[in-house]
Coordinates of C-alpha atoms in Angstrom, one line a residue:
M1 CA -49.8 80.9 -74.8
T2 CA -48.4 77.5 -73.7
A3 CA -45.1 75.8 -73.9
A4 CA -46.0 72.2 -74.7
A5 CA -43.9 69.5 -73.0
S6 CA -43.9 68.0 -76.2
A7 CA -42.3 70.5 -78.3
A8 CA -39.1 70.3 -79.8
D9 CA -38.0 73.6 -77.9
P10 CA -40.2 74.2 -75.1
L11 CA -39.2 77.5 -74.8
A12 CA -39.7 78.5 -78.0
G13 CA -43.7 79.5 -77.2
M14 CA -42.7 81.3 -74.0
T15 CA -42.6 85.0 -73.4
L16 CA -40.1 86.6 -71.4
P17 CA -42.1 87.3 -68.3
E18 CA -43.1 83.6 -68.3
K19 CA -39.4 82.6 -68.6
V20 CA -38.4 84.9 -65.6
G21 CA -41.3 83.6 -63.8
Q22 CA -40.0 80.1 -64.0
L23 CA -36.7 81.3 -62.0
F24 CA -38.8 82.4 -58.9
V25 CA -40.0 79.9 -56.2
G26 CA -42.2 82.0 -53.9
Y27 CA -45.1 81.4 -51.5
V28 CA -48.5 82.1 -51.3
Y29 CA -50.9 82.5 -48.1
G30 CA -54.0 80.6 -47.6
D31 CA -55.2 76.7 -47.3
S32 CA -56.6 76.7 -50.7
A33 CA -55.7 78.2 -53.7
T34 CA -58.9 80.2 -54.3
T35 CA -58.6 81.5 -50.4
A36 CA -58.5 85.3 -50.8
S37 CA -55.6 86.3 -48.1
A38 CA -54.7 90.0 -47.0
S39 CA -51.3 89.0 -47.1
N40 CA -51.4 87.4 -50.9
T41 CA -52.8 91.1 -51.5
A42 CA -49.9 93.1 -49.6
K43 CA -47.2 90.8 -50.8
Y44 CA -48.4 90.4 -54.5
G45 CA -51.4 92.8 -55.3
V46 CA -53.4 89.7 -55.8
A47 CA -55.9 87.8 -53.5
T48 CA -55.6 84.2 -54.1
G49 CA -52.6 81.6 -54.3
A50 CA -54.2 80.6 -58.0
E51 CA -53.7 84.0 -59.0
V52 CA -50.4 84.6 -57.5
V53 CA -49.1 81.5 -59.8
A54 CA -50.8 83.0 -62.9
R55 CA -50.0 86.8 -62.8
Y56 CA -46.4 86.1 -62.1
H57 CA -46.2 82.9 -64.0
L58 CA -44.2 81.3 -60.9
G59 CA -41.9 78.1 -61.5
G60 CA -42.6 77.1 -57.7
V61 CA -44.3 77.4 -54.6
I62 CA -43.0 76.6 -51.3
Y63 CA -45.2 75.6 -48.3
F64 CA -45.2 76.6 -44.7
T65 CA -47.4 76.5 -41.8
W66 CA -47.1 80.4 -41.1
S67 CA -48.4 80.7 -44.7
G68 CA -51.7 79.1 -43.8
N69 CA -50.6 76.0 -46.2
L70 CA -50.5 73.3 -44.0
A71 CA -53.4 72.0 -42.1
N72 CA -53.8 68.6 -42.9
P73 CA -53.2 66.1 -45.8
A74 CA -56.5 66.5 -47.5
Q75 CA -56.2 70.2 -47.6
I76 CA -52.3 70.2 -48.5
A77 CA -53.5 67.7 -51.6
G78 CA -56.4 70.0 -52.4
L79 CA -54.1 72.9 -52.4
S80 CA -51.7 71.7 -54.6
N81 CA -54.2 70.4 -56.9
G82 CA -55.5 74.1 -57.2
L83 CA -52.2 75.7 -57.6
Q84 CA -51.0 72.8 -60.2
A85 CA -54.3 73.8 -62.2
A86 CA -53.8 77.6 -61.9
A87 CA -49.9 77.0 -63.3
R88 CA -51.4 74.5 -66.4
A89 CA -54.0 77.1 -67.0
D90 CA -51.4 79.9 -67.3
T91 CA -48.6 78.7 -69.4
G92 CA -48.9 74.8 -69.4
I93 CA -46.0 74.6 -67.3
P94 CA -46.3 72.2 -64.1
L95 CA -45.2 73.9 -60.6
Q96 CA -42.7 72.9 -58.3
I97 CA -44.3 72.8 -55.0
S98 CA -42.1 71.8 -52.5
T99 CA -41.5 71.9 -48.6
D100 CA -38.8 71.6 -45.8
Q101 CA -39.5 67.7 -44.7
E102 CA -36.4 67.0 -43.6
G103 CA -37.1 65.0 -40.4
G104 CA -36.4 65.8 -37.2
I105 CA -36.0 69.4 -35.8
V106 CA -36.8 71.0 -39.4
N107 CA -40.1 69.6 -40.4
R108 CA -43.2 70.9 -41.9
I109 CA -45.7 68.5 -41.7
G110 CA -46.5 66.1 -38.7
A111 CA -49.4 63.5 -37.7
P112 CA -50.7 61.9 -39.6
L113 CA -47.4 61.6 -41.9
A114 CA -45.1 59.0 -40.4
V115 CA -42.5 61.8 -39.8
S116 CA -38.5 60.8 -39.5
P117 CA -36.1 61.2 -37.1
G118 CA -33.5 63.8 -38.1
N119 CA -30.3 63.3 -40.0
M120 CA -28.2 62.9 -36.9
A121 CA -30.0 60.3 -35.6
I122 CA -30.0 58.3 -38.8
G123 CA -26.2 58.7 -38.7
A124 CA -26.5 57.4 -35.0
T125 CA -28.0 54.0 -36.6
Q126 CA -24.8 53.7 -38.5
D127 CA -26.8 52.2 -41.4
P128 CA -27.1 54.2 -44.4
R129 CA -29.9 51.9 -45.6
G130 CA -32.2 53.7 -42.7
A131 CA -31.7 56.9 -44.5
L132 CA -32.6 55.4 -47.8
R133 CA -36.0 53.7 -45.9
A134 CA -36.5 57.0 -44.2
A135 CA -36.5 59.0 -47.6
K136 CA -38.6 56.8 -49.6
V137 CA -41.2 56.8 -47.2
S138 CA -40.8 60.4 -46.6
G139 CA -41.0 61.4 -50.7
T140 CA -43.8 58.9 -51.2
E141 CA -45.9 60.4 -48.5
L142 CA -45.3 64.0 -49.8
L143 CA -46.3 63.0 -53.4
Q144 CA -49.7 62.0 -52.0
L145 CA -50.0 65.8 -51.3
G146 CA -49.3 66.9 -54.5
I147 CA -45.6 67.9 -53.2
N148 CA -43.0 67.1 -56.0
V149 CA -39.7 68.6 -54.8
V150 CA -38.5 67.8 -51.0
D151 CA -36.0 70.4 -49.6
A152 CA -33.7 67.9 -48.4
P153 CA -31.3 66.1 -47.6
V154 CA -28.9 68.4 -45.8
V155 CA -25.5 67.1 -46.5
D156 CA -23.3 69.5 -44.8
V157 CA -20.4 67.9 -42.1
N158 CA -21.0 69.2 -39.1
T159 CA -17.5 70.1 -38.0
N160 CA -18.8 72.8 -35.7
P161 CA -20.6 71.6 -32.4
R162 CA -21.8 75.6 -31.6
N163 CA -23.5 75.3 -35.5
A164 CA -26.6 77.0 -35.1
A165 CA -27.3 76.5 -38.9
D166 CA -27.1 72.5 -39.0
G167 CA -26.2 70.5 -35.6
P168 CA -28.6 67.5 -35.5
R169 CA -29.9 68.4 -39.0
A170 CA -26.3 66.9 -39.9
F171 CA -25.7 63.3 -40.5
G172 CA -22.5 63.9 -38.5
D173 CA -18.8 65.2 -38.5
R174 CA -17.0 63.0 -40.5
T175 CA -16.9 63.4 -44.3
A176 CA -17.2 59.5 -45.4
P177 CA -20.5 58.9 -43.5
V178 CA -22.0 62.1 -44.4
S179 CA -21.2 61.4 -48.0
L180 CA -22.4 57.4 -47.8
F181 CA -25.9 58.4 -45.8
G182 CA -26.2 61.7 -48.0
A183 CA -26.1 59.6 -51.1
A184 CA -28.5 56.9 -49.5
A185 CA -31.1 59.7 -48.8
V186 CA -30.8 60.9 -52.6
A187 CA -31.5 57.5 -53.7
G188 CA -34.4 57.1 -51.6
Y189 CA -36.0 60.3 -52.7
R190 CA -35.2 59.1 -55.9
L191 CA -37.0 55.6 -55.6
A192 CA -40.0 57.4 -54.1
G193 CA -40.4 59.7 -57.6
I194 CA -39.7 62.8 -55.9
G195 CA -37.2 65.6 -56.5
A196 CA -34.4 65.7 -53.9
Q197 CA -32.3 69.0 -53.0
A198 CA -29.0 68.5 -51.5
K199 CA -27.9 71.5 -48.8
H200 CA -26.2 73.7 -48.2
F201 CA -23.4 73.9 -50.9
P202 CA -20.6 74.4 -50.0
G203 CA -21.5 73.6 -46.7
L204 CA -22.4 74.9 -43.5
G205 CA -21.0 72.5 -41.2
D206 CA -18.1 74.7 -39.9
T207 CA -20.2 78.3 -39.3
T208 CA -21.8 78.9 -35.6
V209 CA -24.4 81.2 -37.5
N210 CA -27.8 80.3 -39.3
T211 CA -27.8 82.5 -42.0
D212 CA -31.7 83.0 -41.7
N213 CA -30.5 85.4 -38.5
G214 CA -27.2 86.6 -39.3
V215 CA -24.1 86.4 -41.6
A216 CA -22.4 82.9 -41.7
V217 CA -18.5 82.7 -42.1
T218 CA -16.0 80.1 -42.3
N219 CA -12.2 80.7 -42.1
E220 CA -11.9 77.3 -43.2
T221 CA -8.8 77.1 -46.1
R222 CA -9.7 76.2 -49.6
D223 CA -8.0 72.5 -49.2
Q224 CA -10.3 71.8 -46.1
I225 CA -13.5 72.7 -47.8
L226 CA -12.5 70.7 -50.8
T227 CA -11.5 67.8 -48.4
T228 CA -14.2 67.8 -45.5
H229 CA -17.2 69.6 -47.0
I230 CA -17.3 69.5 -50.8
P231 CA -17.3 65.2 -51.0
P232 CA -20.8 64.9 -49.8
F233 CA -22.3 67.1 -52.6
Q234 CA -20.0 65.2 -55.1
A235 CA -21.6 61.8 -53.8
A236 CA -25.4 63.5 -54.2
I237 CA -24.7 64.4 -57.7
A238 CA -23.3 60.9 -58.6
A239 CA -26.5 59.5 -57.1
G240 CA -28.8 62.1 -59.2
V241 CA -29.7 64.9 -57.0
P242 CA -31.7 67.0 -59.3
S243 CA -31.1 70.2 -57.7
I244 CA -28.5 71.8 -55.2
M245 CA -29.2 74.5 -52.8
A246 CA -26.6 77.4 -52.6
A247 CA -26.0 78.6 -49.0
H248 CA -25.5 82.1 -47.8
I249 CA -21.9 81.3 -46.2
V250 CA -19.1 83.6 -46.8
A251 CA -15.9 81.4 -47.6
S252 CA -13.2 83.7 -48.6
A253 CA -11.3 80.8 -49.5
L254 CA -13.3 80.1 -52.5
D255 CA -14.5 83.7 -53.0
P256 CA -11.9 86.2 -51.9
T257 CA -14.4 88.9 -52.7
G258 CA -16.3 88.0 -49.4
A259 CA -19.4 87.3 -51.5
P260 CA -22.1 84.9 -50.0
A261 CA -22.0 81.6 -51.8
S262 CA -25.1 81.8 -53.4
L263 CA -24.4 85.2 -55.1
S264 CA -20.6 83.9 -56.1
R265 CA -19.7 82.8 -59.7
P266 CA -16.3 81.6 -58.4
I267 CA -18.3 79.2 -56.1
V268 CA -21.5 78.2 -58.0
T269 CA -20.3 78.5 -61.5
D270 CA -16.4 77.8 -61.3
L271 CA -16.4 75.1 -58.4
L272 CA -20.0 73.6 -58.4
R273 CA -20.5 73.6 -62.3
H274 CA -17.2 73.4 -63.9
R275 CA -15.1 71.5 -61.1
L276 CA -18.0 69.4 -60.2
H277 CA -19.4 69.1 -63.2
Y278 CA -22.9 69.6 -62.1
D279 CA -25.5 70.7 -64.6
G280 CA -28.7 70.4 -62.4
V281 CA -30.7 72.8 -61.2
V282 CA -29.1 75.4 -58.4
I283 CA -31.5 77.1 -56.0
T284 CA -30.6 79.8 -53.8
D285 CA -31.4 79.5 -49.9
A286 CA -34.1 82.0 -49.0
L287 CA -33.3 85.4 -50.0
D288 CA -35.3 87.2 -47.4
A289 CA -32.7 85.7 -45.2
A290 CA -30.8 88.0 -42.9
A291 CA -27.3 87.2 -44.1
L292 CA -28.3 89.3 -47.2
A293 CA -30.3 92.3 -45.5
A294 CA -27.0 94.5 -46.4
I295 CA -27.6 94.1 -50.1
P296 CA -30.3 96.1 -52.1
G297 CA -33.0 93.2 -53.3
D298 CA -32.8 94.0 -56.9
Q299 CA -29.1 93.4 -56.5
I300 CA -29.5 90.1 -54.8
V301 CA -31.4 88.3 -57.7
L302 CA -29.1 89.8 -60.4
R303 CA -26.1 88.9 -58.8
A304 CA -27.3 85.1 -57.9
I305 CA -28.1 85.1 -61.8
D306 CA -24.7 86.2 -62.5
A307 CA -23.1 83.6 -60.3
G308 CA -24.8 80.8 -62.2
V309 CA -28.0 80.0 -59.7
D310 CA -31.2 78.9 -61.8
Q311 CA -33.8 79.3 -59.2
L312 CA -34.5 82.4 -56.8
L313 CA -36.3 81.2 -53.3
M314 CA -38.3 83.8 -51.3
P315 CA -37.0 87.1 -52.3
A316 CA -38.4 89.7 -49.9
D317 CA -40.3 91.9 -52.5
P318 CA -41.2 89.0 -55.2
P319 CA -42.8 91.5 -57.5
A320 CA -39.8 93.8 -57.2
A321 CA -37.3 91.0 -57.9
I322 CA -39.0 89.6 -60.7
Q323 CA -39.1 93.2 -62.3
A324 CA -35.8 93.5 -61.6
V325 CA -34.8 90.6 -64.0
L326 CA -37.2 91.9 -66.2
D327 CA -35.8 95.3 -66.3
A328 CA -32.0 93.9 -66.6
V329 CA -33.3 92.1 -69.8
A330 CA -34.4 95.1 -71.6
S331 CA -31.4 97.1 -70.6
G332 CA -29.0 94.7 -71.8
R333 CA -27.6 94.0 -68.4
L334 CA -28.9 90.5 -68.5
S335 CA -29.1 88.6 -71.7
E336 CA -32.3 86.4 -72.5
A337 CA -29.7 83.5 -73.2
R338 CA -28.8 83.5 -70.0
I339 CA -32.2 83.2 -68.5
D340 CA -33.1 80.4 -70.9
Q341 CA -30.0 78.5 -70.1
S342 CA -31.9 78.4 -66.3
V343 CA -34.9 77.6 -67.4
R344 CA -34.2 75.0 -69.5
R345 CA -32.4 73.3 -66.6
I346 CA -35.6 73.9 -64.6
L347 CA -37.7 72.4 -67.3
R348 CA -35.7 69.6 -67.8
M349 CA -35.6 68.8 -64.1
K350 CA -39.7 68.7 -64.1
Q351 CA -39.8 66.7 -67.2
D352 CA -37.4 64.1 -65.6
L353 CA -39.7 64.3 -62.4
G354 CA -42.3 63.2 -64.5
L355 CA -44.3 66.7 -63.5
F356 CA -45.9 67.4 -67.2
K357 CA -47.7 63.9 -67.1
W358 CA -49.9 65.4 -63.9
H359 CA -52.0 63.3 -61.9
P360 CA -53.9 65.2 -59.2
A361 CA -53.0 64.6 -55.4
P362 CA -55.6 62.1 -54.0
A363 CA -58.7 63.8 -52.1
A364 CA -57.7 61.2 -49.4
P365 CA -54.1 60.7 -49.3
A366 CA -52.6 57.4 -48.2
V367 CA -50.2 58.5 -45.3
G368 CA -49.1 57.4 -41.9
T369 CA -49.5 53.6 -43.0
P370 CA -48.7 51.2 -40.2
A371 CA -45.4 49.9 -42.5
D372 CA -44.3 53.4 -42.6
A373 CA -44.8 54.4 -39.3
A374 CA -42.7 51.1 -38.7
T375 CA -40.1 51.9 -40.8
M376 CA -39.5 55.4 -38.8
S377 CA -40.0 53.5 -35.8
T378 CA -37.4 51.2 -36.3
I379 CA -34.7 53.9 -37.3
A380 CA -35.6 55.7 -33.9
A381 CA -35.0 52.8 -32.0
K382 CA -31.7 52.0 -33.4
S383 CA -30.8 56.0 -32.9
I384 CA -30.9 56.2 -29.3
T385 CA -27.4 56.5 -27.5
K386 CA -26.3 56.3 -23.9
L387 CA -23.5 57.8 -22.9
R388 CA -24.0 57.4 -19.3
G389 CA -26.5 54.9 -17.6
T390 CA -26.5 54.9 -14.1
G391 CA -30.0 54.6 -12.6
L392 CA -31.5 53.0 -15.9
P393 CA -33.9 51.7 -16.3
V394 CA -36.5 53.4 -14.4
T395 CA -38.4 51.2 -11.9
P396 CA -41.9 50.3 -12.9
G397 CA -44.5 52.1 -10.6
A398 CA -42.2 55.2 -9.6
H399 CA -43.1 58.5 -9.7
V400 CA -40.9 60.3 -12.1
L401 CA -41.0 64.0 -13.2
V402 CA -40.3 64.8 -16.8
T403 CA -39.3 68.6 -17.1
G404 CA -37.3 70.5 -19.5
W405 CA -37.4 71.9 -22.6
G406 CA -40.1 71.7 -25.4
V407 CA -43.9 71.9 -24.7
S408 CA -45.0 68.9 -26.7
T409 CA -41.6 67.0 -26.4
T410 CA -42.3 66.9 -22.4
Q411 CA -45.9 66.2 -22.5
N412 CA -45.3 63.1 -25.2
L413 CA -42.4 61.8 -23.0
A414 CA -44.7 61.7 -19.9
D415 CA -47.3 60.2 -22.0
A416 CA -45.2 57.4 -23.2
L417 CA -44.0 56.6 -19.5
N418 CA -47.1 56.3 -18.6
A419 CA -48.4 54.1 -20.7
R420 CA -45.2 52.0 -20.0
G421 CA -46.2 51.5 -16.3
V422 CA -44.4 54.7 -14.8
V423 CA -46.2 57.5 -13.0
A424 CA -45.1 60.4 -14.9
G425 CA -45.9 64.1 -14.1
R426 CA -45.1 67.1 -16.1
L427 CA -43.2 70.7 -15.9
W428 CA -42.3 72.4 -18.9
T429 CA -39.7 74.9 -18.2
G430 CA -38.4 75.8 -21.7
S431 CA -35.7 78.5 -21.1
P432 CA -36.1 78.9 -17.3
S433 CA -36.5 81.7 -14.9
P434 CA -35.2 81.1 -11.2
A435 CA -38.3 81.0 -10.1
L436 CA -39.5 78.0 -12.6
I437 CA -36.0 76.1 -11.7
A438 CA -37.0 76.4 -8.1
Q439 CA -40.4 75.1 -9.0
A440 CA -39.1 72.0 -11.0
V441 CA -36.6 71.3 -8.0
A442 CA -39.4 71.0 -5.6
A443 CA -41.2 68.7 -7.7
A444 CA -38.1 67.0 -8.2
Q445 CA -37.7 66.2 -4.7
A446 CA -40.9 65.1 -4.3
A447 CA -40.3 62.4 -7.1
D448 CA -38.4 59.5 -7.4
A449 CA -36.7 60.2 -10.4
T450 CA -36.4 63.0 -12.8
V451 CA -36.2 63.2 -16.6
V452 CA -34.6 66.2 -18.2
T453 CA -34.8 67.1 -21.6
T454 CA -32.5 69.8 -23.2
N455 CA -31.9 71.1 -26.5
N456 CA -28.6 72.9 -27.5
A457 CA -28.1 73.8 -23.9
W458 CA -24.6 74.9 -24.7
S459 CA -26.3 78.2 -26.3
D460 CA -28.7 78.6 -23.5
P461 CA -27.3 79.1 -19.9
T462 CA -30.9 78.8 -18.4
Q463 CA -31.1 74.9 -19.3
V464 CA -27.5 74.1 -18.0
A465 CA -28.6 76.0 -14.6
L466 CA -32.0 73.7 -14.3
V467 CA -29.9 70.5 -15.0
Q468 CA -27.1 71.5 -12.3
A469 CA -29.6 72.4 -9.8
L470 CA -31.6 69.4 -10.1
L471 CA -28.4 67.4 -10.2
A472 CA -27.9 69.0 -6.7
T473 CA -31.0 67.7 -5.5
G474 CA -29.0 64.2 -4.8
K475 CA -32.5 62.4 -6.6
P476 CA -31.8 60.2 -9.7
V477 CA -31.7 62.4 -12.9
V478 CA -31.7 61.3 -16.5
V479 CA -30.7 63.8 -19.1
V480 CA -32.2 63.2 -22.5
A481 CA -30.4 65.4 -25.5
V482 CA -33.2 66.3 -27.7
G483 CA -31.1 68.3 -29.9
G484 CA -27.2 68.1 -30.7
P485 CA -25.7 65.3 -28.3
Y486 CA -23.0 67.8 -27.2
D487 CA -25.0 69.2 -24.2
I488 CA -23.1 66.4 -21.9
A489 CA -20.1 68.5 -22.2
Y490 CA -21.9 70.8 -19.5
F491 CA -23.4 68.1 -17.2
P492 CA -20.0 66.5 -16.0
T493 CA -21.8 64.9 -12.7
A494 CA -25.0 63.7 -14.8
P495 CA -25.2 59.8 -13.9
A496 CA -27.5 59.3 -16.6
Y497 CA -27.4 61.1 -20.4
L498 CA -29.0 59.8 -23.7
A499 CA -28.6 61.3 -27.0
A500 CA -31.9 61.0 -28.8
Y501 CA -31.2 63.8 -31.5
D502 CA -34.3 65.3 -32.1
Y503 CA -38.0 65.4 -30.7
Q504 CA -40.0 63.8 -33.1
P505 CA -42.7 61.5 -31.5
V506 CA -41.1 58.4 -32.9
S507 CA -37.8 59.4 -31.4
V508 CA -39.4 60.5 -27.8
I509 CA -41.2 56.9 -28.0
A510 CA -37.9 55.5 -28.3
V511 CA -36.4 57.0 -25.6
A512 CA -39.4 56.1 -23.1
D513 CA -38.8 52.4 -24.2
V514 CA -35.4 52.6 -23.2
L515 CA -35.9 54.7 -20.1
T516 CA -38.5 51.9 -18.8
G517 CA -36.0 49.1 -20.2
R518 CA -38.0 47.8 -22.8
A519 CA -35.2 48.3 -25.6
P520 CA -31.6 48.4 -25.7
T521 CA -29.5 51.5 -26.6
P522 CA -27.8 50.7 -30.2
G523 CA -27.2 54.0 -31.3
R524 CA -23.6 55.4 -31.4
L525 CA -22.2 58.9 -31.6
P526 CA -21.9 60.3 -35.5
V527 CA -19.7 63.0 -33.8
T528 CA -16.8 63.4 -31.5
I529 CA -17.7 65.4 -28.0
R530 CA -15.2 67.8 -26.6
N531 CA -15.3 70.0 -23.2
P532 CA -16.6 73.4 -23.6
E533 CA -13.2 74.5 -24.3
G534 CA -12.7 72.2 -27.2
T535 CA -9.8 71.3 -25.9
T536 CA -10.2 67.6 -24.6
V537 CA -12.2 64.9 -26.2
L538 CA -15.0 63.5 -23.9
Y539 CA -16.7 61.0 -26.3
P540 CA -15.0 60.0 -29.2
Y541 CA -17.1 59.2 -32.5
G542 CA -18.8 55.6 -32.3
S543 CA -19.2 56.3 -28.5
G544 CA -22.4 54.3 -27.0
S545 CA -23.3 51.5 -24.6

């Protein structure tokens, strides 16, 4: 069987199992389409990725490092070509291949790609053109690997400083700038020829919980949601975004039943489809998320389809989920016409992205070019935000301790400082024990100055304890936030504080340039920072020097 792209009705030659398969975006294990994996056998009952795609007629596959998909560019390109060949031999319909390449703290593929700073770093540049340029570079590189859809951009408005879902993944905490930057990113991906995916509708910016880990709730009113969180999605739609991800957040003001947005007809159909007039592809967030753990798997997929969703991302038991949809059509619980509605949207998106005219990914992908690397470095350099600067820059030849959060972050920063004439030693602490804090204090006392990195220390008392102990030494200390910039509220006596917003190498190098006086700090806060109780503004939106 084949559904020809040139047919008047591409659905006419499709069987029901082939149509249902198009609704599912799953994952496969292995570094090539023909690599046998016990994990594939356990999950799908067949050994290779190619066999998974063919048996279940999958519409899409999403890549992860943990599933063995992302070793290096040539390998990724080969995997993509193999999976595409399997899909085309099966149904003739191209495979959607995606990954979460947001830049910043959510980034699946590193060097040699030219990896982007995160959204909040880009927001700190105050220049939406950077969002367009970064997206164009990133999208172009992904296409070289055979990846045709990027699970980005995040267009949530991060109104809650304690947000564990977004934070520095968001462009900022104000609706208008987030709308501008989000639309610019969509335009950049479009220029690259890759499909973008605006997420997470109707917005995760007000929650504190990541839906991967638990139930996320927003208690904002309907008016608050519509005026604060919905406009960036409207801007993305106006920019031509081909798909939108529905979150698992519970927004009772939009759906009094308390259904997660991804399973809510009032949110997906009434709001997104009817009120916002969106007829592109709607995909769920990962269906194996903890936020949905209390709902039976078969009910999850059926309720998502009832809500108006088109694509079902990563169900916990893919074969059972697919069978649940087939059984629902057989019993009359779902109509085949409803399945056709979503399949038409999916095929239209694939057609619009040019996927039916397949050009295999090159054996030697062109990624990480000097021009692309320079684009990302320029953006990073414009993002670094100085909120306090006593003791900066660090004296050439000084002995500096680099400590704090992140194994590779502290190593990369120490290496960059050494390359710039500073004698830098390194002690990674992560979330430190009292003994490790004592070790860091001893090393700081022996150094001329200490640079300590933090990542969302507001949620980690051990990071706060480390910084406070280092400050108590009386030696010069520079705090560098490589997550959200909100940590400064917990270090009121820190003499120097830089916000880098993420820990990608380009951002770490930009920090080293600032620390050694080689670069200014043009970044400005794209959020407002309040005291820990939230009652007093410490640094207003736009702060920086």
